[in-house]
Protein backbone atom coordinates (compact mmCIF):
# COMPACT_ATOMS: atom_id res chain seq x y z
CA UNK A 1 0.00 0.00 0.00
CA UNK A 2 1.70 3.15 -1.19
CA UNK A 3 -0.51 5.68 0.56
CA UNK A 4 0.49 6.86 4.02
CA UNK A 5 -1.66 7.76 6.96
CA UNK A 6 -0.65 10.48 9.38
CA UNK A 7 -0.64 9.05 12.87
CA UNK A 8 0.09 10.72 16.18
CA UNK A 9 3.69 9.53 15.96
CA UNK A 10 4.23 10.33 12.27
CA UNK A 11 3.30 8.87 8.90
CA UNK A 12 2.31 5.22 8.81
CA UNK A 13 2.12 3.24 5.59
CA UNK A 14 0.53 -0.14 5.02
CA UNK A 15 3.77 -2.09 5.49
CA UNK A 16 4.62 -0.32 8.75
CA UNK A 17 1.13 -0.84 10.14
CA UNK A 18 1.04 -4.46 8.98
CA UNK A 19 4.40 -5.19 10.61
CA UNK A 20 3.28 -3.58 13.86
CA UNK A 21 -0.03 -5.47 13.74
CA UNK A 22 1.76 -8.77 13.18
CA UNK A 23 4.17 -8.13 16.05
CA UNK A 24 1.30 -7.26 18.41
CA UNK A 25 -0.72 -10.32 17.40
CA UNK A 26 2.27 -12.65 17.89
CA UNK A 27 3.12 -11.06 21.26
CA UNK A 28 -0.45 -11.57 22.46
CA UNK A 29 -0.92 -15.01 20.85
CA UNK A 30 -3.94 -13.83 18.86
CA UNK A 31 -5.25 -14.44 15.36
CA UNK A 32 -7.03 -12.10 12.96
CA UNK A 33 -9.28 -12.25 9.91
CA UNK A 34 -11.05 -9.71 7.73
CA UNK A 35 -14.48 -9.20 6.21
CA UNK A 36 -14.19 -6.62 3.47
CA UNK A 37 -16.66 -4.94 1.20
CA UNK A 38 -15.52 -1.46 0.20
CA UNK A 39 -11.82 -2.30 0.59
CA UNK A 40 -12.14 -5.40 -1.58
CA UNK A 41 -9.32 -7.34 0.09
CA UNK A 42 -6.84 -4.47 0.56
CA UNK A 43 -6.57 -5.09 4.31
CA UNK A 44 -5.93 -8.81 3.83
CA UNK A 45 -3.36 -8.01 1.13
CA UNK A 46 -1.53 -5.59 3.43
CA UNK A 47 -1.47 -8.12 6.28
CA UNK A 48 -0.24 -10.95 4.05
CA UNK A 49 2.49 -8.76 2.53
CA UNK A 50 4.41 -9.45 5.74
CA UNK A 51 6.45 -12.68 5.75
CA UNK A 52 5.26 -15.05 8.47
CA UNK A 53 1.72 -13.63 8.54
CA UNK A 54 0.37 -17.18 8.32
CA UNK A 55 1.11 -17.44 12.07
CA UNK A 56 -1.71 -15.03 12.87
CA UNK A 57 -3.79 -14.34 9.73
CA UNK A 58 -6.53 -16.94 9.23
CA UNK A 59 -8.36 -15.62 6.18
CA UNK A 60 -10.52 -13.02 4.51
CA UNK A 61 -13.99 -12.81 3.07
CA UNK A 62 -14.55 -10.19 0.39
CA UNK A 63 -18.31 -9.85 0.55
CA UNK A 64 -19.13 -7.13 -1.93
CA UNK A 65 -22.77 -8.11 -2.48
CA UNK A 66 -25.51 -8.15 0.12
CA UNK A 67 -26.12 -11.83 -0.63
CA UNK A 68 -22.49 -12.63 0.16
CA UNK A 69 -22.70 -10.71 3.43
CA UNK A 70 -25.80 -12.72 4.36
CA UNK A 71 -24.72 -16.17 3.12
CA UNK A 72 -21.02 -16.17 4.03
CA UNK A 73 -20.94 -14.00 7.14
CA UNK A 74 -24.42 -14.50 8.54
CA UNK A 75 -25.33 -10.81 8.45
CA UNK A 76 -29.06 -10.71 9.22
CA UNK A 77 -31.00 -9.63 6.12
CA UNK A 78 -33.11 -7.50 8.47
CA UNK A 79 -30.00 -5.39 9.21
CA UNK A 80 -29.49 -4.71 5.51
CA UNK A 81 -33.19 -3.89 5.03
CA UNK A 82 -33.38 -1.66 8.13
CA UNK A 83 -29.99 0.06 8.13
CA UNK A 84 -28.57 -0.53 4.66
CA UNK A 85 -25.40 -2.41 3.76
CA UNK A 86 -23.37 0.69 4.57
CA UNK A 87 -24.04 0.98 8.29
CA UNK A 88 -22.53 0.29 11.69
CA UNK A 89 -24.80 -2.69 12.46
CA UNK A 90 -23.83 -4.39 9.20
CA UNK A 91 -20.10 -3.68 9.69
CA UNK A 92 -20.22 -5.14 13.19
CA UNK A 93 -22.21 -8.18 12.00
CA UNK A 94 -19.66 -8.71 9.21
CA UNK A 95 -16.80 -8.68 11.72
CA UNK A 96 -18.59 -11.04 14.09
CA UNK A 97 -19.48 -13.36 11.23
CA UNK A 98 -15.85 -13.43 10.11
CA UNK A 99 -14.66 -14.47 13.57
CA UNK A 100 -17.10 -17.37 13.44
CA UNK A 101 -16.24 -18.29 9.85
CA UNK A 102 -12.47 -18.35 10.42
CA UNK A 103 -12.28 -19.05 14.16
CA UNK A 104 -10.14 -15.94 14.69
CA UNK A 105 -9.74 -13.97 17.89
CA UNK A 106 -10.07 -10.62 16.15
CA UNK A 107 -11.79 -9.39 12.98
CA UNK A 108 -11.77 -6.19 10.98
CA UNK A 109 -14.65 -5.35 8.65
CA UNK A 110 -15.27 -2.55 6.18
CA UNK A 111 -18.36 -1.44 4.33
CA UNK A 112 -18.82 1.80 2.48
CA UNK A 113 -19.39 3.71 -0.73
CA UNK A 114 -16.06 4.09 -2.51
CA UNK A 115 -17.55 5.97 -5.48
CA UNK A 116 -17.89 7.50 -7.88
CA UNK A 117 -21.49 6.21 -7.93
CA UNK A 118 -23.74 4.46 -5.41
CA UNK A 119 -24.40 7.46 -3.19
CA UNK A 120 -27.76 8.45 -1.75
CA UNK A 121 -28.75 11.71 -0.02
CA UNK A 122 -28.04 10.13 3.39
CA UNK A 123 -25.07 7.99 2.33
CA UNK A 124 -22.58 10.02 0.29
CA UNK A 125 -19.58 8.76 -1.65
CA UNK A 126 -16.71 8.22 0.77
CA UNK A 127 -18.90 7.14 3.69
CA UNK A 128 -17.21 4.16 5.35
CA UNK A 129 -17.75 2.05 8.45
CA UNK A 130 -14.82 0.16 9.94
CA UNK A 131 -15.59 -2.41 12.63
CA UNK A 132 -13.37 -4.38 14.96
CA UNK A 133 -14.57 -7.34 17.02
CA UNK A 134 -12.62 -9.26 19.67
CA UNK A 135 -13.62 -11.24 22.75
CA UNK A 136 -15.61 -8.89 25.00
CA UNK A 137 -15.06 -5.99 22.60
CA UNK A 138 -16.78 -4.49 19.58
CA UNK A 139 -16.39 -1.04 18.06
CA UNK A 140 -17.29 0.66 14.83
CA UNK A 141 -16.09 3.94 13.39
CA UNK A 142 -18.05 6.03 10.91
CA UNK A 143 -15.78 7.93 8.55
CA UNK A 144 -16.25 10.09 5.48
CA UNK A 145 -13.62 11.08 2.93
CA UNK A 146 -13.52 12.92 -0.39
CA UNK A 147 -10.47 11.18 -1.82
CA UNK A 148 -11.86 9.53 -4.94
CA UNK A 149 -12.47 5.80 -5.27
CA UNK A 150 -8.86 4.67 -4.87
CA UNK A 151 -8.12 7.10 -2.06
CA UNK A 152 -11.29 6.22 -0.16
CA UNK A 153 -10.50 2.50 -0.34
CA UNK A 154 -6.82 2.86 0.58
CA UNK A 155 -7.55 5.21 3.45
CA UNK A 156 -10.19 2.83 4.82
CA UNK A 157 -7.73 -0.07 4.70
CA UNK A 158 -5.01 1.92 6.43
CA UNK A 159 -7.35 3.14 9.14
CA UNK A 160 -8.62 -0.40 9.73
CA UNK A 161 -5.03 -1.55 10.28
CA UNK A 162 -4.42 1.42 12.58
CA UNK A 163 -7.60 0.65 14.55
CA UNK A 164 -6.44 -2.92 15.13
CA UNK A 165 -2.97 -1.77 16.20
CA UNK A 166 -4.42 0.80 18.61
CA UNK A 167 -6.75 -1.81 20.11
CA UNK A 168 -3.91 -4.31 20.59
CA UNK A 169 -1.56 -1.70 22.04
CA UNK A 170 -4.21 -0.79 24.62
CA UNK A 171 -4.44 -4.48 25.63
CA UNK A 172 -0.73 -4.72 26.36
CA UNK A 173 0.15 -5.10 30.01
CA UNK A 174 1.92 -2.02 31.40
CA UNK A 175 5.68 -2.10 31.53
Coordinates of N, CA, C and O in Angstrom, one line a residue:
X1 N 0.8 -1.2 0.0 CA 0.0 0.0 0.0 C 0.9 1.2 0.0 O 1.6 1.5 0.9
X2 N 0.8 2.0 -1.0 CA 1.7 3.1 -1.2 C 1.3 4.4 -0.4 O 2.1 5.2 0.0
X3 N 0.0 4.5 -0.1 CA -0.5 5.7 0.6 C -0.1 5.6 2.0 O 0.0 4.6 2.6
X4 N 0.2 6.8 2.6 CA 0.5 6.9 4.0 C -0.6 7.5 4.8 O -1.4 8.3 4.3
X5 N -0.7 7.2 6.1 CA -1.7 7.8 7.0 C -0.9 8.5 8.0 O 0.1 8.0 8.6
X6 N -1.3 9.7 8.3 CA -0.6 10.5 9.4 C -1.2 10.0 10.7 O -2.4 10.1 11.0
X7 N -0.3 9.5 11.5 CA -0.6 9.0 12.9 C -0.1 10.0 13.9 O 0.7 10.9 13.5
X8 N -0.4 9.8 15.1 CA 0.1 10.7 16.2 C 1.6 10.8 16.2 O 2.2 11.8 16.5
X9 N 2.2 9.6 15.9 CA 3.7 9.5 16.0 C 4.3 9.6 14.6 O 5.4 9.0 14.4
X10 N 3.7 10.2 13.6 CA 4.2 10.3 12.3 C 3.5 9.5 11.2 O 2.5 8.8 11.5
X11 N 4.0 9.6 10.0 CA 3.3 8.9 8.9 C 3.4 7.4 9.1 O 4.4 6.8 9.6
X12 N 2.3 6.7 8.7 CA 2.3 5.2 8.8 C 1.8 4.7 7.5 O 0.7 5.1 7.0
X13 N 2.6 3.8 6.8 CA 2.1 3.2 5.6 C 1.6 1.8 5.9 O 1.7 1.3 7.0
X14 N 1.1 1.2 4.8 CA 0.5 -0.1 5.0 C 1.5 -1.2 5.5 O 1.2 -2.0 6.4
X15 N 2.7 -1.1 5.0 CA 3.8 -2.1 5.5 C 4.1 -1.9 7.0 O 4.2 -2.8 7.7
X16 N 4.3 -0.6 7.4 CA 4.6 -0.3 8.8 C 3.5 -0.8 9.7 O 3.7 -1.4 10.7
X17 N 2.3 -0.4 9.3 CA 1.1 -0.8 10.1 C 1.0 -2.3 10.2 O 0.7 -2.9 11.2
X18 N 1.2 -3.0 9.0 CA 1.0 -4.5 9.0 C 2.1 -5.1 9.8 O 1.8 -6.2 10.5
X19 N 3.3 -4.6 9.8 CA 4.4 -5.2 10.6 C 4.1 -5.0 12.1 O 4.2 -6.0 12.9
X20 N 3.6 -3.8 12.5 CA 3.3 -3.6 13.9 C 2.1 -4.5 14.3 O 2.2 -5.1 15.3
X21 N 1.1 -4.6 13.4 CA 0.0 -5.5 13.7 C 0.4 -6.9 13.9 O 0.1 -7.6 14.9
X22 N 1.3 -7.4 13.1 CA 1.8 -8.8 13.2 C 2.5 -9.0 14.5 O 2.3 -10.0 15.2
X23 N 3.4 -8.0 14.8 CA 4.2 -8.1 16.0 C 3.3 -8.2 17.3 O 3.4 -9.0 18.2
X24 N 2.2 -7.3 17.3 CA 1.3 -7.3 18.4 C 0.5 -8.5 18.5 O 0.3 -9.1 19.6
X25 N 0.1 -9.1 17.4 CA -0.7 -10.3 17.4 C 0.1 -11.5 17.9 O -0.3 -12.3 18.7
X26 N 1.4 -11.6 17.4 CA 2.3 -12.7 17.9 C 2.6 -12.5 19.4 O 2.5 -13.5 20.1
X27 N 2.9 -11.3 19.8 CA 3.1 -11.1 21.3 C 2.0 -11.5 22.1 O 2.2 -12.0 23.2
X28 N 0.7 -11.3 21.7 CA -0.4 -11.6 22.5 C -1.1 -12.9 22.1 O -2.1 -13.3 22.6
X29 N -0.4 -13.7 21.2 CA -0.9 -15.0 20.8 C -2.4 -15.0 20.3 O -3.2 -15.8 20.7
X30 N -2.6 -14.0 19.4 CA -3.9 -13.8 18.9 C -3.9 -14.0 17.3 O -2.9 -13.9 16.7
X31 N -5.1 -14.3 16.8 CA -5.2 -14.4 15.4 C -6.2 -13.4 14.9 O -7.0 -12.9 15.6
X32 N -6.2 -13.1 13.6 CA -7.0 -12.1 13.0 C -7.6 -12.6 11.6 O -6.9 -13.4 11.0
X33 N -8.7 -12.0 11.2 CA -9.3 -12.2 9.9 C -9.9 -10.9 9.5 O -10.1 -10.0 10.3
X34 N -10.4 -10.9 8.2 CA -11.1 -9.7 7.7 C -12.3 -10.1 7.0 O -12.4 -11.2 6.4
X35 N -13.3 -9.1 7.0 CA -14.5 -9.2 6.2 C -14.5 -7.9 5.5 O -14.7 -6.8 6.1
X36 N -14.3 -7.9 4.2 CA -14.2 -6.6 3.5 C -15.2 -6.5 2.4 O -15.5 -7.4 1.6
X37 N -15.8 -5.3 2.3 CA -16.7 -4.9 1.2 C -16.0 -3.8 0.4 O -15.3 -4.1 -0.6
X38 N -16.1 -2.6 0.9 CA -15.5 -1.5 0.2 C -14.0 -1.6 -0.1 O -13.5 -1.1 -1.1
X39 N -13.3 -2.2 0.8 CA -11.8 -2.3 0.6 C -11.4 -3.5 -0.3 O -10.3 -3.6 -0.7
X40 N -12.3 -4.3 -0.6 CA -12.1 -5.4 -1.6 C -10.9 -6.3 -1.4 O -10.3 -6.7 -2.4
X41 N -10.5 -6.5 -0.2 CA -9.3 -7.3 0.1 C -8.0 -6.6 0.3 O -7.0 -7.2 0.6
X42 N -8.1 -5.3 0.3 CA -6.8 -4.5 0.6 C -6.2 -4.7 2.0 O -5.0 -4.7 2.1
X43 N -7.1 -4.9 3.0 CA -6.6 -5.1 4.3 C -5.9 -6.4 4.4 O -4.8 -6.6 4.9
X44 N -6.5 -7.5 3.8 CA -5.9 -8.8 3.8 C -4.6 -8.8 3.0 O -3.6 -9.4 3.5
X45 N -4.6 -8.1 1.9 CA -3.4 -8.0 1.1 C -2.2 -7.3 1.9 O -1.1 -7.8 1.9
X46 N -2.6 -6.3 2.6 CA -1.5 -5.6 3.4 C -1.0 -6.5 4.5 O 0.2 -6.5 4.8
X47 N -1.9 -7.2 5.2 CA -1.5 -8.1 6.3 C -0.6 -9.2 5.7 O 0.5 -9.6 6.3
X48 N -1.0 -9.8 4.6 CA -0.2 -11.0 4.1 C 1.0 -10.5 3.3 O 1.8 -11.4 2.9
X49 N 1.2 -9.2 3.1 CA 2.5 -8.8 2.5 C 3.7 -9.0 3.5 O 4.8 -9.0 3.0
X50 N 3.4 -9.3 4.7 CA 4.4 -9.5 5.7 C 4.8 -10.9 5.8 O 3.9 -11.8 6.1
X51 N 6.0 -11.3 5.6 CA 6.5 -12.7 5.7 C 6.1 -13.2 7.1 O 6.3 -12.5 8.1
X52 N 5.6 -14.4 7.2 CA 5.3 -15.0 8.5 C 3.9 -14.7 8.9 O 3.4 -15.2 10.0
X53 N 3.1 -14.0 8.1 CA 1.7 -13.6 8.5 C 0.8 -14.8 8.7 O -0.2 -14.7 9.4
X54 N 1.2 -16.0 8.2 CA 0.4 -17.2 8.3 C 0.3 -17.6 9.8 O -0.6 -18.4 10.1
X55 N 1.2 -17.1 10.6 CA 1.1 -17.4 12.1 C -0.1 -16.8 12.7 O -0.6 -17.3 13.8
X56 N -0.6 -15.7 12.2 CA -1.7 -15.0 12.9 C -2.9 -14.7 12.0 O -3.9 -14.3 12.4
X57 N -2.7 -14.7 10.6 CA -3.8 -14.3 9.7 C -4.5 -15.6 9.2 O -3.9 -16.5 8.6
X58 N -5.8 -15.7 9.5 CA -6.5 -16.9 9.2 C -7.3 -16.9 7.9 O -7.6 -17.9 7.3
X59 N -7.6 -15.7 7.4 CA -8.4 -15.6 6.2 C -9.2 -14.3 6.0 O -9.2 -13.5 6.9
X60 N -9.7 -14.2 4.8 CA -10.5 -13.0 4.5 C -11.7 -13.4 3.7 O -11.7 -14.4 2.9
X61 N -12.8 -12.7 3.9 CA -14.0 -12.8 3.1 C -14.3 -11.5 2.4 O -14.5 -10.5 3.1
X62 N -14.2 -11.4 1.1 CA -14.6 -10.2 0.4 C -16.0 -10.4 0.0 O -16.3 -11.1 -0.9
X63 N -16.9 -9.7 0.7 CA -18.3 -9.9 0.5 C -18.9 -8.5 0.0 O -19.4 -7.7 0.7
X64 N -18.7 -8.4 -1.3 CA -19.1 -7.1 -1.9 C -20.7 -7.0 -2.1 O -21.2 -6.0 -1.9
X65 N -21.3 -8.1 -2.3 CA -22.8 -8.1 -2.5 C -23.5 -8.3 -1.1 O -22.9 -8.9 -0.2
X66 N -24.7 -7.9 -1.1 CA -25.5 -8.2 0.1 C -25.7 -9.6 0.3 O -25.7 -10.1 1.5
X67 N -25.9 -10.4 -0.7 CA -26.1 -11.8 -0.6 C -24.9 -12.5 0.0 O -25.0 -13.4 0.8
X68 N -23.7 -12.1 -0.4 CA -22.5 -12.6 0.2 C -22.4 -12.3 1.6 O -22.0 -13.1 2.4
X69 N -22.7 -11.1 2.0 CA -22.7 -10.7 3.4 C -23.6 -11.6 4.2 O -23.3 -12.1 5.3
X70 N -24.8 -11.9 3.7 CA -25.8 -12.7 4.4 C -25.4 -14.2 4.4 O -25.3 -14.8 5.5
X71 N -25.0 -14.7 3.2 CA -24.7 -16.2 3.1 C -23.4 -16.6 3.7 O -23.3 -17.6 4.4
X72 N -22.3 -15.8 3.5 CA -21.0 -16.2 4.0 C -20.8 -15.7 5.5 O -20.1 -16.5 6.2
X73 N -21.3 -14.5 5.8 CA -20.9 -14.0 7.1 C -22.1 -14.0 8.1 O -21.9 -13.7 9.3
X74 N -23.3 -14.4 7.6 CA -24.4 -14.5 8.5 C -25.0 -13.2 8.9 O -25.7 -13.1 10.0
X75 N -24.7 -12.1 8.1 CA -25.3 -10.8 8.4 C -26.9 -11.0 8.3 O -27.3 -11.4 7.3
X76 N -27.6 -10.6 9.3 CA -29.1 -10.7 9.2 C -29.6 -9.8 8.1 O -29.2 -8.7 8.0
X77 N -30.4 -10.4 7.2 CA -31.0 -9.6 6.1 C -31.8 -8.5 6.7 O -31.9 -7.4 6.0
X78 N -32.4 -8.6 7.9 CA -33.1 -7.5 8.5 C -32.2 -6.3 8.7 O -32.7 -5.1 8.7
X79 N -30.9 -6.5 9.0 CA -30.0 -5.4 9.2 C -29.8 -4.6 7.9 O -29.8 -3.4 7.9
X80 N -29.7 -5.4 6.8 CA -29.5 -4.7 5.5 C -30.8 -4.0 5.1 O -30.7 -2.8 4.6
X81 N -31.9 -4.6 5.3 CA -33.2 -3.9 5.0 C -33.4 -2.7 5.9 O -33.8 -1.6 5.4
X82 N -33.1 -2.8 7.2 CA -33.4 -1.7 8.1 C -32.3 -0.6 8.1 O -32.7 0.6 8.2
X83 N -31.1 -0.9 8.0 CA -30.0 0.1 8.1 C -29.2 0.3 6.8 O -28.5 1.3 6.7
X84 N -29.3 -0.6 5.9 CA -28.6 -0.5 4.7 C -27.2 -1.3 4.8 O -26.7 -1.4 6.0
X85 N -26.7 -1.7 3.7 CA -25.4 -2.4 3.8 C -24.3 -1.5 4.3 O -23.3 -2.0 4.9
X86 N -24.4 -0.2 4.1 CA -23.4 0.7 4.6 C -23.9 1.3 5.9 O -24.6 2.3 5.9
X87 N -23.6 0.6 7.0 CA -24.0 1.0 8.3 C -23.2 0.3 9.4 O -22.5 -0.7 9.1
X88 N -23.3 0.9 10.6 CA -22.5 0.3 11.7 C -23.0 -1.1 12.0 O -22.2 -2.0 12.3
X89 N -24.3 -1.3 12.1 CA -24.8 -2.7 12.5 C -24.3 -3.8 11.5 O -23.9 -4.9 11.9
X90 N -24.3 -3.4 10.2 CA -23.8 -4.4 9.2 C -22.3 -4.6 9.3 O -21.8 -5.7 9.3
X91 N -21.6 -3.5 9.5 CA -20.1 -3.7 9.7 C -19.8 -4.6 10.9 O -18.9 -5.5 10.8
X92 N -20.5 -4.3 12.0 CA -20.2 -5.1 13.2 C -20.6 -6.6 13.0 O -19.9 -7.5 13.4
X93 N -21.8 -6.8 12.3 CA -22.2 -8.2 12.0 C -21.2 -8.9 11.1 O -21.0 -10.1 11.2
X94 N -20.7 -8.1 10.1 CA -19.7 -8.7 9.2 C -18.4 -9.2 10.0 O -17.9 -10.3 9.8
X95 N -18.0 -8.3 10.9 CA -16.8 -8.7 11.7 C -17.1 -9.9 12.6 O -16.3 -10.8 12.7
X96 N -18.2 -9.9 13.2 CA -18.6 -11.0 14.1 C -18.7 -12.3 13.3 O -18.2 -13.4 13.7
X97 N -19.3 -12.2 12.1 CA -19.5 -13.4 11.2 C -18.1 -13.9 10.8 O -17.9 -15.1 10.7
X98 N -17.2 -13.0 10.5 CA -15.9 -13.4 10.1 C -15.1 -14.2 11.2 O -14.5 -15.2 11.0
X99 N -15.3 -13.7 12.5 CA -14.7 -14.5 13.6 C -15.2 -15.9 13.7 O -14.5 -16.8 13.9
X100 N -16.5 -16.0 13.4 CA -17.1 -17.4 13.4 C -16.7 -18.2 12.2 O -16.4 -19.4 12.4
X101 N -16.6 -17.6 11.1 CA -16.2 -18.3 9.9 C -14.8 -18.8 9.9 O -14.5 -20.0 9.6
X102 N -13.9 -18.0 10.4 CA -12.5 -18.4 10.4 C -12.0 -18.8 11.8 O -10.9 -19.4 11.9
X103 N -12.7 -18.6 12.8 CA -12.3 -19.0 14.2 C -11.2 -18.2 14.7 O -10.3 -18.6 15.5
X104 N -11.2 -16.9 14.3 CA -10.1 -15.9 14.7 C -10.5 -15.2 16.0 O -11.7 -15.1 16.3
X105 N -9.5 -14.7 16.7 CA -9.7 -14.0 17.9 C -10.3 -12.6 17.6 O -11.0 -12.0 18.4
X106 N -9.8 -12.0 16.5 CA -10.1 -10.6 16.1 C -10.5 -10.5 14.7 O -10.0 -11.3 13.9
X107 N -11.4 -9.6 14.4 CA -11.8 -9.4 13.0 C -11.9 -7.9 12.7 O -12.4 -7.1 13.6
X108 N -11.5 -7.5 11.5 CA -11.8 -6.2 11.0 C -12.8 -6.3 9.8 O -12.7 -7.3 9.1
X109 N -13.7 -5.4 9.7 CA -14.6 -5.3 8.6 C -14.8 -3.9 8.1 O -14.7 -3.0 8.9
X110 N -15.0 -3.8 6.8 CA -15.3 -2.6 6.2 C -16.5 -2.6 5.3 O -16.7 -3.6 4.6
X111 N -17.3 -1.6 5.3 CA -18.4 -1.4 4.3 C -18.5 0.0 4.1 O -18.3 0.9 5.0
X112 N -18.7 0.4 2.8 CA -18.8 1.8 2.5 C -19.2 2.0 1.0 O -19.5 1.1 0.3
X113 N -19.1 3.3 0.6 CA -19.4 3.7 -0.7 C -18.1 4.4 -1.3 O -17.8 5.5 -1.0
X114 N -17.3 3.6 -2.0 CA -16.1 4.1 -2.5 C -16.3 5.1 -3.6 O -15.5 6.1 -3.7
X115 N -17.3 5.0 -4.4 CA -17.6 6.0 -5.5 C -17.1 5.5 -6.8 O -16.5 4.4 -6.9
X116 N -17.3 6.2 -7.9 CA -17.9 7.5 -7.9 C -19.4 7.5 -7.8 O -20.1 8.5 -7.6
X117 N -20.0 6.3 -8.0 CA -21.5 6.2 -7.9 C -21.9 5.4 -6.7 O -21.1 5.0 -5.9
X118 N -23.2 5.2 -6.5 CA -23.7 4.5 -5.4 C -24.2 5.3 -4.2 O -24.7 4.8 -3.3
X119 N -24.0 6.6 -4.3 CA -24.4 7.5 -3.2 C -25.9 7.7 -3.1 O -26.6 7.5 -4.1
X120 N -26.4 8.0 -2.0 CA -27.8 8.5 -1.7 C -27.7 9.8 -1.0 O -26.6 10.1 -0.5
X121 N -28.8 10.5 -0.8 CA -28.7 11.7 0.0 C -28.2 11.5 1.4 O -27.6 12.4 2.0
X122 N -28.5 10.4 2.0 CA -28.0 10.1 3.4 C -26.7 9.3 3.5 O -26.2 9.2 4.5
X123 N -26.3 8.8 2.4 CA -25.1 8.0 2.3 C -24.2 8.4 1.2 O -24.3 7.9 0.1
X124 N -23.4 9.4 1.4 CA -22.6 10.0 0.3 C -21.4 9.2 -0.1 O -20.9 8.3 0.7
X125 N -20.8 9.4 -1.2 CA -19.6 8.8 -1.6 C -18.5 9.1 -0.6 O -18.4 10.2 -0.1
X126 N -17.8 8.1 -0.2 CA -16.7 8.2 0.8 C -17.1 7.8 2.2 O -16.3 7.7 3.1
X127 N -18.4 7.6 2.4 CA -18.9 7.1 3.7 C -18.4 5.7 3.9 O -18.6 4.8 3.1
X128 N -17.8 5.5 5.0 CA -17.2 4.2 5.3 C -17.4 3.8 6.8 O -17.3 4.7 7.7
X129 N -17.7 2.6 7.1 CA -17.7 2.1 8.4 C -16.7 1.0 8.6 O -16.5 0.1 7.7
X130 N -15.9 1.1 9.6 CA -14.8 0.2 9.9 C -15.1 -0.4 11.3 O -15.2 0.3 12.3
X131 N -15.3 -1.7 11.4 CA -15.6 -2.4 12.6 C -14.4 -3.3 13.1 O -13.7 -3.8 12.2
X132 N -14.3 -3.4 14.4 CA -13.4 -4.4 15.0 C -14.1 -5.2 16.0 O -14.9 -4.6 16.8
X133 N -13.9 -6.5 16.0 CA -14.6 -7.3 17.0 C -13.5 -8.2 17.6 O -12.6 -8.8 16.9
X134 N -13.5 -8.4 18.9 CA -12.6 -9.3 19.7 C -13.4 -9.8 20.9 O -14.5 -9.3 21.1
X135 N -12.9 -10.8 21.6 CA -13.6 -11.2 22.8 C -13.9 -10.1 23.7 O -13.0 -9.3 24.0
X136 N -15.2 -9.9 24.1 CA -15.6 -8.9 25.0 C -15.4 -7.5 24.5 O -15.2 -6.5 25.3
X137 N -15.3 -7.3 23.2 CA -15.1 -6.0 22.6 C -15.7 -5.9 21.2 O -15.5 -6.8 20.4
X138 N -16.3 -4.8 20.9 CA -16.8 -4.5 19.6 C -16.8 -3.0 19.4 O -17.3 -2.3 20.3
X139 N -16.4 -2.5 18.3 CA -16.4 -1.0 18.1 C -16.5 -0.8 16.6 O -16.1 -1.6 15.8
X140 N -17.1 0.3 16.2 CA -17.3 0.7 14.8 C -17.1 2.2 14.7 O -17.6 2.9 15.5
X141 N -16.3 2.5 13.7 CA -16.1 3.9 13.4 C -16.8 4.3 12.1 O -16.7 3.6 11.1
X142 N -17.4 5.5 12.1 CA -18.1 6.0 10.9 C -17.1 7.1 10.4 O -16.7 8.0 11.1
X143 N -16.7 7.0 9.1 CA -15.8 7.9 8.6 C -16.3 8.4 7.2 O -17.1 7.7 6.6
X144 N -15.8 9.6 6.8 CA -16.2 10.1 5.5 C -15.1 10.9 4.9 O -14.5 11.8 5.5
X145 N -14.7 10.4 3.7 CA -13.6 11.1 2.9 C -14.1 11.5 1.6 O -15.1 11.1 1.0
X146 N -13.3 12.4 1.0 CA -13.5 12.9 -0.4 C -12.2 12.7 -1.2 O -11.6 13.7 -1.6
X147 N -11.8 11.5 -1.3 CA -10.5 11.2 -1.8 C -10.5 10.4 -3.2 O -9.5 10.0 -3.6
X148 N -11.7 10.3 -3.7 CA -11.9 9.5 -4.9 C -11.9 8.1 -4.6 O -11.6 7.6 -3.5
X149 N -12.3 7.2 -5.5 CA -12.5 5.8 -5.3 C -11.2 5.2 -4.7 O -11.3 4.5 -3.6
X150 N -10.1 5.3 -5.3 CA -8.9 4.7 -4.9 C -8.4 5.2 -3.5 O -8.1 4.4 -2.6
X151 N -8.5 6.5 -3.3 CA -8.1 7.1 -2.1 C -9.0 6.7 -0.9 O -8.6 6.4 0.2
X152 N -10.3 6.6 -1.2 CA -11.3 6.2 -0.2 C -11.0 4.8 0.3 O -11.0 4.5 1.5
X153 N -10.8 3.9 -0.7 CA -10.5 2.5 -0.3 C -9.2 2.3 0.4 O -9.1 1.6 1.4
X154 N -8.1 3.0 -0.1 CA -6.8 2.9 0.6 C -6.8 3.4 2.0 O -6.3 2.9 2.9
X155 N -7.5 4.6 2.1 CA -7.5 5.2 3.5 C -8.3 4.3 4.4 O -7.9 4.2 5.6
X156 N -9.4 3.7 4.0 CA -10.2 2.8 4.8 C -9.3 1.6 5.3 O -9.4 1.2 6.4
X157 N -8.6 1.1 4.3 CA -7.7 -0.1 4.7 C -6.7 0.3 5.7 O -6.4 -0.4 6.7
X158 N -6.0 1.5 5.5 CA -5.0 1.9 6.4 C -5.6 2.2 7.8 O -5.0 1.8 8.8
X159 N -6.7 2.8 7.8 CA -7.4 3.1 9.1 C -7.8 1.9 9.9 O -7.8 1.8 11.1
X160 N -8.2 0.9 9.1 CA -8.6 -0.4 9.7 C -7.4 -1.0 10.4 O -7.5 -1.5 11.5
X161 N -6.3 -1.0 9.7 CA -5.0 -1.5 10.3 C -4.7 -0.8 11.5 O -4.3 -1.3 12.6
X162 N -4.8 0.6 11.4 CA -4.4 1.4 12.6 C -5.3 1.1 13.8 O -4.9 1.1 14.9
X163 N -6.6 0.9 13.5 CA -7.6 0.6 14.5 C -7.2 -0.6 15.3 O -7.3 -0.7 16.5
X164 N -6.8 -1.7 14.5 CA -6.4 -2.9 15.1 C -5.2 -2.8 16.0 O -5.1 -3.3 17.1
X165 N -4.2 -2.0 15.4 CA -3.0 -1.8 16.2 C -3.3 -1.0 17.5 O -2.7 -1.4 18.6
X166 N -4.1 0.0 17.4 CA -4.4 0.8 18.6 C -5.1 -0.1 19.6 O -4.8 0.0 20.8
X167 N -6.1 -0.9 19.2 CA -6.7 -1.8 20.1 C -5.8 -2.7 20.8 O -5.8 -2.9 22.0
X168 N -4.9 -3.4 20.0 CA -3.9 -4.3 20.6 C -2.9 -3.6 21.5 O -2.5 -4.2 22.5
X169 N -2.5 -2.4 21.2 CA -1.6 -1.7 22.0 C -2.2 -1.4 23.4 O -1.6 -1.5 24.4
X170 N -3.5 -1.1 23.4 CA -4.2 -0.8 24.6 C -4.4 -2.0 25.5 O -4.5 -1.9 26.7
X171 N -4.3 -3.2 24.9 CA -4.4 -4.5 25.6 C -3.1 -4.9 26.3 O -3.1 -5.8 27.1
X172 N -2.0 -4.3 25.8 CA -0.7 -4.7 26.4 C -0.7 -4.5 27.8 O -1.1 -3.4 28.3
X173 N 0.0 -5.4 28.6 CA 0.2 -5.1 30.0 C 1.2 -4.0 30.2 O 2.1 -3.8 29.4
X174 N 1.0 -3.1 31.2 CA 1.9 -2.0 31.4 C 3.3 -2.5 31.7 O 3.5 -3.6 32.3
X175 N 4.3 -1.7 31.2 CA 5.7 -2.1 31.5 C 6.4 -2.2 30.3 O 7.3 -2.2 29.7

